[in-house]
PDB file of C-alpha atoms in Angstrom:
ATOM      1  CA  MET A  29      82.051  88.243  66.704  1.00 45.00           C
ATOM      2  CA  SER A  30      78.490  86.699  65.969  1.00 48.00           C
ATOM      3  CA  GLN A  31      76.283  88.196  63.288  1.00 72.00           C
ATOM      4  CA  VAL A  32      73.332  88.025  65.597  1.00 84.00           C
ATOM      5  CA  PRO A  33      73.625  90.549  68.506  1.00 94.00           C
ATOM      6  CA  LEU A  34      73.756  88.903  71.769  1.00 98.00           C
ATOM      7  CA  ALA A  35      73.354  85.281  70.508  1.00 98.00           C
ATOM      8  CA  SER A  36      74.012  83.825  73.942  1.00 98.00           C
ATOM      9  CA  TRP A  37      71.423  85.884  75.627  1.00 98.00           C
ATOM     10  CA  THR A  38      67.988  84.674  76.131  1.00 98.00           C
ATOM     11  CA  ASP A  39      65.250  86.528  74.153  1.00 98.00           C
ATOM     12  CA  GLY A  40      63.372  88.461  76.830  1.00 98.00           C
ATOM     13  CA  PRO A  41      63.171  91.602  78.946  1.00 98.00           C
ATOM     14  CA  THR A  42      66.944  91.762  79.786  1.00 98.00           C
ATOM     15  CA  LYS A  43      68.233  91.271  76.313  1.00 98.00           C
ATOM     16  CA  GLN A  44      65.628  93.629  74.968  1.00 98.00           C
ATOM     17  CA  ALA A  45      66.558  96.284  77.545  1.00 98.00           C
ATOM     18  CA  LEU A  46      70.236  96.142  76.205  1.00 98.00           C
ATOM     19  CA  LEU A  47      69.063  96.288  72.679  1.00 98.00           C
ATOM     20  CA  ASP A  48      66.940  99.184  73.156  1.00 98.00           C
ATOM     21  CA  PHE A  49      69.466 101.103  75.378  1.00 98.00           C
ATOM     22  CA  VAL A  50      72.065 100.968  72.744  1.00 98.00           C
ATOM     23  CA  ALA A  51      69.546 101.747  69.908  1.00 98.00           C
ATOM     24  CA  ARG A  52      68.331 104.934  71.788  1.00 98.00           C
ATOM     25  CA  VAL A  53      72.030 106.217  72.544  1.00 98.00           C
ATOM     26  CA  THR A  54      72.912 105.734  68.988  1.00 98.00           C
ATOM     27  CA  LYS A  55      70.055 107.025  67.123  1.00 98.00           C
ATOM     28  CA  GLU A  56      71.013 110.563  65.695  1.00 98.00           C
ATOM     29  CA  GLY A  57      68.668 113.241  66.125  1.00 98.00           C
ATOM     30  CA  GLY A  58      67.027 111.154  68.815  1.00 98.00           C
ATOM     31  CA  PRO A  59      66.124 112.597  72.288  1.00 98.00           C
ATOM     32  CA  ASP A  60      68.617 110.130  73.882  1.00 98.00           C
ATOM     33  CA  TYR A  61      71.390 110.393  71.502  1.00 98.00           C
ATOM     34  CA  VAL A  62      74.874 110.262  73.099  1.00 98.00           C
ATOM     35  CA  TRP A  63      77.979 111.333  71.103  1.00 98.00           C
ATOM     36  CA  PRO A  64      80.480 108.655  70.549  1.00 98.00           C
ATOM     37  CA  ALA A  65      83.168 110.104  72.834  1.00 98.00           C
ATOM     38  CA  GLU A  66      80.609 109.875  75.753  1.00 98.00           C
ATOM     39  CA  ARG A  67      79.573 106.413  75.234  1.00 98.00           C
ATOM     40  CA  ILE A  68      81.439 104.963  78.142  1.00 98.00           C
ATOM     41  CA  ALA A  69      80.744 101.479  79.720  1.00 99.00           C
ATOM     42  CA  THR A  70      82.468 100.198  82.657  1.00 99.00           C
ATOM     43  CA  PHE A  71      82.570  96.520  83.729  1.00 99.00           C
ATOM     44  CA  ASP A  72      83.572  94.816  86.833  1.00 98.00           C
ATOM     45  CA  ASN A  73      85.966  91.749  86.372  1.00 98.00           C
ATOM     46  CA  ASP A  74      85.848  88.992  88.931  1.00 98.00           C
ATOM     47  CA  GLY A  75      82.266  87.564  88.940  1.00 98.00           C
ATOM     48  CA  THR A  76      81.186  90.079  86.020  1.00 98.00           C
ATOM     49  CA  LEU A  77      83.322  89.047  83.087  1.00 98.00           C
ATOM     50  CA  TRP A  78      84.813  85.795  84.353  1.00 98.00           C
ATOM     51  CA  CYS A  79      84.420  83.309  87.126  1.00 98.00           C
ATOM     52  CA  GLU A  80      85.397  84.257  90.797  1.00 98.00           C
ATOM     53  CA  GLN A  81      84.529  80.939  92.680  1.00 97.00           C
ATOM     54  CA  PRO A  82      85.548  79.604  95.054  1.00 94.00           C
ATOM     55  CA  MET A  83      87.677  82.545  95.136  1.00 93.00           C
ATOM     56  CA  GLN A  84      89.089  85.473  92.867  1.00 95.00           C
ATOM     57  CA  SER A  85      91.710  84.253  90.320  1.00 96.00           C
ATOM     58  CA  GLN A  86      94.123  86.802  91.635  1.00 94.00           C
ATOM     59  CA  LEU A  87      94.207  84.686  94.856  1.00 91.00           C
ATOM     60  CA  PHE A  88      95.085  81.422  92.999  1.00 92.00           C
ATOM     61  CA  PHE A  89      97.830  83.288  91.043  1.00 93.00           C
ATOM     62  CA  ALA A  90      99.055  84.478  94.589  1.00 89.00           C
ATOM     63  CA  TYR A  91      98.987  80.838  95.573  1.00 88.00           C
ATOM     64  CA  ASP A  92     101.328  79.758  92.976  1.00 89.00           C
ATOM     65  CA  ARG A  93     103.736  82.804  93.430  1.00 88.00           C
ATOM     66  CA  LEU A  94     103.869  81.851  97.038  1.00 88.00           C
ATOM     67  CA  LYS A  95     104.761  78.137  96.440  1.00 87.00           C
ATOM     68  CA  ALA A  96     107.829  79.539  94.428  1.00 84.00           C
ATOM     69  CA  LEU A  97     108.583  81.909  97.396  1.00 84.00           C
ATOM     70  CA  ALA A  98     108.343  79.012 100.023  1.00 87.00           C
ATOM     71  CA  GLU A  99     110.932  77.156  98.252  1.00 89.00           C
ATOM     72  CA  LYS A 100     113.310  79.745  98.970  1.00 87.00           C
ATOM     73  CA  ASP A 101     111.755  80.500 102.495  1.00 87.00           C
ATOM     74  CA  PRO A 102     110.126  77.311 103.889  1.00 90.00           C
ATOM     75  CA  THR A 103     109.114  79.029 107.095  1.00 89.00           C
ATOM     76  CA  LEU A 104     106.363  80.633 105.041  1.00 85.00           C
ATOM     77  CA  LYS A 105     104.525  77.233 105.191  1.00 88.00           C
ATOM     78  CA  ASP A 106     103.950  77.658 108.802  1.00 89.00           C
ATOM     79  CA  ARG A 107     103.164  81.230 109.225  1.00 85.00           C
ATOM     80  CA  GLN A 108      99.756  82.673 108.668  1.00 87.00           C
ATOM     81  CA  PRO A 109      98.200  84.154 106.469  1.00 86.00           C
ATOM     82  CA  TYR A 110     100.719  82.443 103.957  1.00 85.00           C
ATOM     83  CA  LYS A 111      99.812  79.161 105.370  1.00 89.00           C
ATOM     84  CA  ALA A 112      96.199  79.502 104.546  1.00 88.00           C
ATOM     85  CA  PHE A 113      97.065  80.412 100.918  1.00 84.00           C
ATOM     86  CA  LEU A 114      99.450  77.568 100.309  1.00 87.00           C
ATOM     87  CA  GLU A 115      96.941  75.153 101.663  1.00 88.00           C
ATOM     88  CA  HIS A 116      93.914  76.467  99.951  1.00 83.00           C
ATOM     89  CA  ASP A 117      92.329  77.118 103.200  1.00 89.00           C
ATOM     90  CA  PHE A 118      89.514  79.173 101.649  1.00 85.00           C
ATOM     91  CA  LYS A 119      87.688  79.680 104.988  1.00 89.00           C
ATOM     92  CA  THR A 120      90.718  81.412 106.608  1.00 90.00           C
ATOM     93  CA  ILE A 121      91.262  83.489 103.369  1.00 88.00           C
ATOM     94  CA  ALA A 122      87.632  84.541 103.572  1.00 87.00           C
ATOM     95  CA  SER A 123      87.956  85.528 107.140  1.00 90.00           C
ATOM     96  CA  LEU A 124      90.655  88.054 106.249  1.00 87.00           C
ATOM     97  CA  GLY A 125      88.250  90.098 104.179  1.00 88.00           C
ATOM     98  CA  LYS A 126      88.611  91.084 100.524  1.00 90.00           C
ATOM     99  CA  GLN A 127      91.137  93.857 100.940  1.00 90.00           C
ATOM    100  CA  ALA A 128      93.401  92.015 103.390  1.00 85.00           C
ATOM    101  CA  ALA A 129      93.502  88.811 101.198  1.00 87.00           C
ATOM    102  CA  PHE A 130      94.199  91.007  98.206  1.00 89.00           C
ATOM    103  CA  GLU A 131      96.909  92.786 100.038  1.00 86.00           C
ATOM    104  CA  ILE A 132      98.565  89.627 100.874  1.00 83.00           C
ATOM    105  CA  ALA A 133      98.241  88.440  97.254  1.00 84.00           C
ATOM    106  CA  PHE A 134      99.714  91.779  95.911  1.00 85.00           C
ATOM    107  CA  ALA A 135     102.604  91.302  98.526  1.00 79.00           C
ATOM    108  CA  THR A 136     103.983  88.379  96.450  1.00 83.00           C
ATOM    109  CA  HIS A 137     104.530  90.610  93.610  1.00 85.00           C
ATOM    110  CA  ALA A 138     107.067  92.817  95.327  1.00 89.00           C
ATOM    111  CA  GLY A 139     110.739  93.080  94.062  1.00 91.00           C
ATOM    112  CA  VAL A 140     109.989  92.398  90.293  1.00 94.00           C
ATOM    113  CA  THR A 141     109.611  95.009  87.628  1.00 96.00           C
ATOM    114  CA  GLU A 142     106.464  95.624  85.655  1.00 96.00           C
ATOM    115  CA  ASP A 143     108.000  94.042  82.639  1.00 95.00           C
ATOM    116  CA  GLU A 144     109.031  90.986  84.567  1.00 95.00           C
ATOM    117  CA  PHE A 145     105.662  90.581  86.229  1.00 95.00           C
ATOM    118  CA  MET A 146     103.854  90.702  82.713  1.00 97.00           C
ATOM    119  CA  SER A 147     106.084  87.809  81.844  1.00 96.00           C
ATOM    120  CA  VAL A 148     105.294  85.894  84.936  1.00 94.00           C
ATOM    121  CA  ALA A 149     101.662  86.667  84.614  1.00 96.00           C
ATOM    122  CA  ARG A 150     101.217  85.466  80.995  1.00 97.00           C
ATOM    123  CA  ASP A 151     103.142  82.405  81.563  1.00 97.00           C
ATOM    124  CA  TRP A 152     100.709  81.389  84.402  1.00 96.00           C
ATOM    125  CA  LEU A 153      97.665  82.245  82.358  1.00 98.00           C
ATOM    126  CA  ALA A 154      98.868  80.196  79.676  1.00 98.00           C
ATOM    127  CA  SER A 155      99.045  76.947  81.874  1.00 97.00           C
ATOM    128  CA  ALA A 156      97.106  77.534  85.037  1.00 96.00           C
ATOM    129  CA  ARG A 157      93.768  75.819  85.228  1.00 97.00           C
ATOM    130  CA  HIS A 158      90.564  76.499  87.357  1.00 97.00           C
ATOM    131  CA  PRO A 159      90.579  74.093  90.585  1.00 94.00           C
ATOM    132  CA  LYS A 160      86.697  73.111  89.882  1.00 95.00           C
ATOM    133  CA  LEU A 161      85.866  73.769  86.026  1.00 97.00           C
ATOM    134  CA  GLY A 162      89.283  72.284  84.806  1.00 97.00           C
ATOM    135  CA  ARG A 163      89.571  75.174  82.175  1.00 97.00           C
ATOM    136  CA  LEU A 164      92.450  77.709  81.773  1.00 98.00           C
ATOM    137  CA  TYR A 165      91.276  80.647  83.756  1.00 98.00           C
ATOM    138  CA  THR A 166      91.020  82.657  80.573  1.00 98.00           C
ATOM    139  CA  GLN A 167      88.454  80.278  79.218  1.00 98.00           C
ATOM    140  CA  CYS A 168      86.439  80.853  82.208  1.00 98.00           C
ATOM    141  CA  VAL A 169      85.145  84.054  80.850  1.00 98.00           C
ATOM    142  CA  TYR A 170      81.566  84.312  80.237  1.00 98.00           C
ATOM    143  CA  GLN A 171      80.634  84.233  76.516  1.00 98.00           C
ATOM    144  CA  PRO A 172      77.435  86.395  76.771  1.00 98.00           C
ATOM    145  CA  GLN A 173      79.623  89.334  78.221  1.00 98.00           C
ATOM    146  CA  ILE A 174      82.146  88.820  75.218  1.00 98.00           C
ATOM    147  CA  GLU A 175      79.227  89.361  72.987  1.00 98.00           C
ATOM    148  CA  LEU A 176      77.944  92.322  74.931  1.00 98.00           C
ATOM    149  CA  LEU A 177      81.608  93.969  74.645  1.00 98.00           C
ATOM    150  CA  ASP A 178      81.537  93.217  70.990  1.00 98.00           C
ATOM    151  CA  PHE A 179      78.060  94.671  70.520  1.00 98.00           C
ATOM    152  CA  LEU A 180      79.012  97.972  72.448  1.00 98.00           C
ATOM    153  CA  ARG A 181      82.228  98.389  70.584  1.00 98.00           C
ATOM    154  CA  ALA A 182      80.410  97.823  67.231  1.00 98.00           C
ATOM    155  CA  ASN A 183      78.034 100.752  68.212  1.00 98.00           C
ATOM    156  CA  GLY A 184      80.936 103.331  69.220  1.00 98.00           C
ATOM    157  CA  PHE A 185      81.323 102.468  72.871  1.00 98.00           C
ATOM    158  CA  LYS A 186      84.409 102.543  74.579  1.00 98.00           C
ATOM    159  CA  ASN A 187      84.798  99.626  77.352  1.00 99.00           C
ATOM    160  CA  PHE A 188      86.624  99.883  80.379  1.00 99.00           C
ATOM    161  CA  ILE A 189      87.246  97.372  83.057  1.00 99.00           C
ATOM    162  CA  VAL A 190      86.958  98.723  86.614  1.00 98.00           C
ATOM    163  CA  SER A 191      87.880  96.025  89.143  1.00 98.00           C
ATOM    164  CA  GLY A 192      89.113  95.226  92.465  1.00 97.00           C
ATOM    165  CA  GLY A 193      91.548  92.661  90.826  1.00 96.00           C
ATOM    166  CA  GLY A 194      95.089  93.489  90.320  1.00 95.00           C
ATOM    167  CA  VAL A 195      95.527  95.918  87.516  1.00 97.00           C
ATOM    168  CA  ASP A 196      98.685  94.193  86.059  1.00 96.00           C
ATOM    169  CA  LEU A 197      97.244  90.585  86.130  1.00 96.00           C
ATOM    170  CA  MET A 198      94.125  91.850  84.234  1.00 98.00           C
ATOM    171  CA  ARG A 199      96.236  93.702  81.596  1.00 98.00           C
ATOM    172  CA  ALA A 200      98.116  90.625  80.815  1.00 98.00           C
ATOM    173  CA  PHE A 201      95.088  89.027  79.292  1.00 98.00           C
ATOM    174  CA  ALA A 202      92.349  91.779  78.880  1.00 98.00           C
ATOM    175  CA  GLU A 203      93.230  92.696  75.272  1.00 98.00           C
ATOM    176  CA  GLU A 204      93.484  89.339  73.982  1.00 98.00           C
ATOM    177  CA  VAL A 205      90.397  87.968  75.694  1.00 98.00           C
ATOM    178  CA  TYR A 206      88.083  90.933  75.988  1.00 98.00           C
ATOM    179  CA  GLY A 207      89.441  93.349  73.291  1.00 98.00           C
ATOM    180  CA  ILE A 208      89.955  95.981  76.148  1.00 98.00           C
ATOM    181  CA  PRO A 209      93.549  97.451  75.870  1.00 98.00           C
ATOM    182  CA  PRO A 210      95.581  98.081  78.940  1.00 98.00           C
ATOM    183  CA  GLU A 211      94.978 101.651  79.121  1.00 98.00           C
ATOM    184  CA  GLN A 212      91.240 100.839  79.535  1.00 98.00           C
ATOM    185  CA  VAL A 213      91.922  98.713  82.596  1.00 98.00           C
ATOM    186  CA  ILE A 214      91.457 100.101  86.011  1.00 98.00           C
ATOM    187  CA  GLY A 215      92.218  98.028  89.047  1.00 98.00           C
ATOM    188  CA  SER A 216      94.043  97.726  92.364  1.00 96.00           C
ATOM    189  CA  SER A 217      97.699  98.299  92.367  1.00 95.00           C
ATOM    190  CA  VAL A 218     100.723  98.283  94.542  1.00 94.00           C
ATOM    191  CA  LYS A 219     103.213 101.202  94.747  1.00 95.00           C
ATOM    192  CA  THR A 220     106.148 101.217  92.438  1.00 96.00           C
ATOM    193  CA  ARG A 221     109.582 102.883  92.372  1.00 97.00           C
ATOM    194  CA  PHE A 222     111.255 104.308  89.537  1.00 98.00           C
ATOM    195  CA  GLU A 223     114.978 103.143  89.156  1.00 97.00           C
ATOM    196  CA  MET A 224     117.706 102.523  86.608  1.00 97.00           C
ATOM    197  CA  ARG A 225     118.981  99.044  85.868  1.00 94.00           C
ATOM    198  CA  ASP A 226     122.109  98.666  83.569  1.00 94.00           C
ATOM    199  CA  GLY A 227     120.965 101.789  81.761  1.00 96.00           C
ATOM    200  CA  ARG A 228     117.271 100.781  81.498  1.00 97.00           C
ATOM    201  CA  ALA A 229     114.616 102.920  83.144  1.00 98.00           C
ATOM    202  CA  GLU A 230     112.112 100.511  85.114  1.00 98.00           C
ATOM    203  CA  LEU A 231     109.299 100.473  87.564  1.00 97.00           C
ATOM    204  CA  LEU A 232     109.872  98.093  90.540  1.00 97.00           C
ATOM    205  CA  LYS A 233     106.846  96.745  92.347  1.00 95.00           C
ATOM    206  CA  LEU A 234     106.838  97.540  96.027  1.00 94.00           C
ATOM    207  CA  SER A 235     105.048  95.519  98.739  1.00 88.00           C
ATOM    208  CA  GLU A 236     102.891  98.518  99.649  1.00 91.00           C
ATOM    209  CA  LEU A 237      99.299  98.856  98.466  1.00 92.00           C
ATOM    210  CA  GLY A 238      98.740 101.638  96.166  1.00 94.00           C
ATOM    211  CA  THR A 239      94.975 101.780  95.584  1.00 96.00           C
ATOM    212  CA  PHE A 240      92.324  99.129  96.345  1.00 96.00           C
ATOM    213  CA  ASP A 241      89.783  99.498  93.549  1.00 98.00           C
ATOM    214  CA  ASP A 242      86.627  98.487  95.377  1.00 98.00           C
ATOM    215  CA  ARG A 243      83.362 100.090  96.606  1.00 98.00           C
ATOM    216  CA  ASP A 244      83.467 103.935  96.783  1.00 98.00           C
ATOM    217  CA  VAL A 245      86.902 103.816  95.376  1.00 98.00           C
ATOM    218  CA  LYS A 246      85.712 102.785  91.936  1.00 98.00           C
ATOM    219  CA  PRO A 247      83.885 105.949  91.104  1.00 98.00           C
ATOM    220  CA  GLN A 248      86.679 107.806  92.366  1.00 98.00           C
ATOM    221  CA  ASN A 249      89.224 106.033  89.989  1.00 98.00           C
ATOM    222  CA  ILE A 250      86.691 106.390  87.195  1.00 98.00           C
ATOM    223  CA  GLY A 251      86.820 110.149  87.591  1.00 98.00           C
ATOM    224  CA  LEU A 252      90.658 110.147  87.818  1.00 98.00           C
ATOM    225  CA  HIS A 253      91.327 107.845  85.084  1.00 98.00           C
ATOM    226  CA  ILE A 254      88.595 108.268  82.440  1.00 98.00           C
ATOM    227  CA  GLY A 255      87.395 111.830  83.326  1.00 98.00           C
ATOM    228  CA  ARG A 256      83.788 110.999  81.997  1.00 98.00           C
ATOM    229  CA  ARG A 257      80.697 109.636  83.931  1.00 98.00           C
ATOM    230  CA  PRO A 258      79.948 106.362  82.109  1.00 99.00           C
ATOM    231  CA  ILE A 259      76.447 105.639  80.628  1.00 99.00           C
ATOM    232  CA  LEU A 260      76.495 101.867  81.324  1.00 99.00           C
ATOM    233  CA  ALA A 261      77.908  99.806  84.022  1.00 99.00           C
ATOM    234  CA  PHE A 262      77.993  96.225  84.782  1.00 99.00           C
ATOM    235  CA  GLY A 263      78.772  94.667  88.158  1.00 99.00           C
ATOM    236  CA  ASN A 264      77.894  91.680  90.344  1.00 98.00           C
ATOM    237  CA  SER A 265      78.395  92.569  94.098  1.00 98.00           C
ATOM    238  CA  ASP A 266      78.095  95.290  96.698  1.00 98.00           C
ATOM    239  CA  GLY A 267      81.706  96.211  95.725  1.00 98.00           C
ATOM    240  CA  ASP A 268      80.163  97.567  92.493  1.00 98.00           C
ATOM    241  CA  LEU A 269      77.195  99.244  93.824  1.00 98.00           C
ATOM    242  CA  SER A 270      78.886 102.555  94.196  1.00 98.00           C
ATOM    243  CA  MET A 271      79.869 102.419  90.587  1.00 99.00           C
ATOM    244  CA  LEU A 272      76.473 101.494  89.439  1.00 98.00           C
ATOM    245  CA  ARG A 273      74.810 104.249  91.470  1.00 98.00           C
ATOM    246  CA  TYR A 274      77.451 106.823  90.164  1.00 98.00           C
ATOM    247  CA  VAL A 275      76.344 105.838  86.412  1.00 98.00           C
ATOM    248  CA  LYS A 276      72.654 105.884  87.264  1.00 98.00           C
ATOM    249  CA  SER A 277      72.928 109.451  88.913  1.00 98.00           C
ATOM    250  CA  GLY A 278      74.019 111.130  85.687  1.00 98.00           C
ATOM    251  CA  SER A 279      71.731 112.956  83.412  1.00 97.00           C
ATOM    252  CA  GLY A 280      70.210 111.445  80.076  1.00 97.00           C
ATOM    253  CA  ALA A 281      69.837 107.635  79.207  1.00 98.00           C
ATOM    254  CA  ARG A 282      71.571 105.430  81.791  1.00 98.00           C
ATOM    255  CA  LEU A 283      71.815 101.630  82.282  1.00 98.00           C
ATOM    256  CA  ALA A 284      73.149  99.908  85.249  1.00 99.00           C
ATOM    257  CA  LEU A 285      73.308  95.947  85.441  1.00 99.00           C
ATOM    258  CA  LEU A 286      73.900  93.566  88.245  1.00 98.00           C
ATOM    259  CA  LEU A 287      74.758  89.925  87.381  1.00 99.00           C
ATOM    260  CA  HIS A 288      73.148  87.431  89.843  1.00 98.00           C
ATOM    261  CA  HIS A 289      74.971  84.066  89.960  1.00 98.00           C
ATOM    262  CA  ASP A 290      71.787  81.737  90.340  1.00 98.00           C
ATOM    263  CA  ASP A 291      73.046  78.888  88.124  1.00 98.00           C
ATOM    264  CA  ALA A 292      74.591  76.014  90.280  1.00 98.00           C
ATOM    265  CA  ASP A 293      74.323  73.786  87.351  1.00 98.00           C
ATOM    266  CA  ARG A 294      76.418  75.633  84.640  1.00 98.00           C
ATOM    267  CA  GLU A 295      78.588  77.831  86.956  1.00 98.00           C
ATOM    268  CA  PHE A 296      77.966  78.561  90.825  1.00 98.00           C
ATOM    269  CA  ALA A 297      74.960  79.941  92.852  1.00 98.00           C
ATOM    270  CA  TYR A 298      75.764  82.373  95.513  1.00 98.00           C
ATOM    271  CA  ASP A 299      75.156  85.892  96.627  1.00 98.00           C
ATOM    272  CA  ARG A 300      75.087  87.277 100.213  1.00 97.00           C
ATOM    273  CA  GLU A 301      77.164  84.245 101.597  1.00 96.00           C
ATOM    274  CA  PHE A 302      80.463  84.875  99.592  1.00 96.00           C
ATOM    275  CA  ARG A 303      82.353  86.612 102.227  1.00 92.00           C
ATOM    276  CA  LEU A 304      85.073  88.009  99.828  1.00 93.00           C
ATOM    277  CA  SER A 305      82.720  89.772  97.752  1.00 96.00           C
ATOM    278  CA  PRO A 306      78.981  89.548  99.113  1.00 97.00           C
ATOM    279  CA  LEU A 307      75.935  90.556  97.217  1.00 98.00           C
ATOM    280  CA  VAL A 308      73.501  91.840  99.561  1.00 98.00           C
ATOM    281  CA  GLU A 309      72.531  95.598  99.361  1.00 98.00           C
ATOM    282  CA  ALA A 310      72.732  95.686  95.742  1.00 98.00           C
ATOM    283  CA  LEU A 311      70.339  92.706  95.203  1.00 98.00           C
ATOM    284  CA  ASP A 312      67.932  93.816  97.838  1.00 98.00           C
ATOM    285  CA  HIS A 313      67.679  97.461  96.719  1.00 98.00           C
ATOM    286  CA  ALA A 314      68.339  96.942  92.978  1.00 98.00           C
ATOM    287  CA  GLY A 315      64.622  98.315  92.103  1.00 98.00           C
ATOM    288  CA  ASP A 316      65.035 101.164  94.432  1.00 98.00           C
ATOM    289  CA  TYR A 317      68.322 102.364  92.708  1.00 98.00           C
ATOM    290  CA  GLY A 318      67.242 101.551  89.338  1.00 98.00           C
ATOM    291  CA  ILE A 319      69.407  98.604  88.635  1.00 98.00           C
ATOM    292  CA  ASP A 320      68.318  95.900  86.361  1.00 98.00           C
ATOM    293  CA  VAL A 321      69.440  92.513  87.807  1.00 98.00           C
ATOM    294  CA  VAL A 322      70.625  89.952  85.190  1.00 98.00           C
ATOM    295  CA  SER A 323      69.838  86.287  86.144  1.00 98.00           C
ATOM    296  CA  MET A 324      72.602  83.911  84.851  1.00 98.00           C
ATOM    297  CA  LYS A 325      70.131  81.053  84.830  1.00 98.00           C
ATOM    298  CA  ARG A 326      67.331  82.815  83.030  1.00 98.00           C
ATOM    299  CA  ASP A 327      69.002  85.494  80.767  1.00 98.00           C
ATOM    300  CA  TRP A 328      71.899  83.527  79.312  1.00 98.00           C
ATOM    301  CA  THR A 329      71.578  80.543  77.200  1.00 98.00           C
ATOM    302  CA  GLN A 330      75.188  79.611  77.659  1.00 98.00           C
ATOM    303  CA  VAL A 331      77.697  80.606  80.288  1.00 98.00           C
ATOM    304  CA  PHE A 332      81.013  79.562  78.841  1.00 98.00           C
ATOM    305  CA  ALA A 333      82.233  79.452  75.334  1.00 93.00           C
ATOM    306  CA  ALA A 334      82.271  75.719  74.144  1.00 85.00           C
TER     307      ALA A 334
END
């Protein structure tokens, strides 16, 4: 962790708002003081903590899983929507809609235990590279956000991921990369079945969606799994808007942040046209909802770690 708080954040109003907010809620005796147990921060993952272009990493993981499945069942190569994944046909994948695309991705996990999935996921993360950036996916995390997570943690915050991505894939790297343990990761999931295998109790993944952690489901899952209304939330799309408004609706000091991808030179520039996870209402009405917009181009001195 850098000795200088938020070293990769540009000196200016956004960085100062973050510093001021943390100072207010941690000043004992101050009017905005928040007990450490209530210093909950929630972060979306895809597009907020790491890169989600040209599509979410979960879908690239599904592509590699499908390749293995197609070796056993070659007919998958000619059947939609599997054909689109195997051919990296982003236009067709986007036409499915985010939930449908992710449901297909999750279907590739069926038939393995949670432990087996974790092993497969970690092997993939150790070698798979982003098709545009050429980095390991775990090197496509945003350096300014790593600094923010560290800064919050150093000031008594408990950080959670609340994302539409698959919970098990995120748990395979979140602790090592973000310092967020598995029990503080909330995401989409498939249903599981308990069974005994050779005297060992296992959870077997099924092909049926359990929960899709997007839009209104995010605050519902925060209530279910955390049990406290966060005081800070960070997202990047309309899929995060319900979570951001849920946070802002609480009493006392609150901060809701929206990352705008407006830096085509260092990452990607997109918002409303990204069909899998558009940014429209949240961007157009951020001021009305009391949400602070973070410009990647203006507010970050660097995007990825060197």
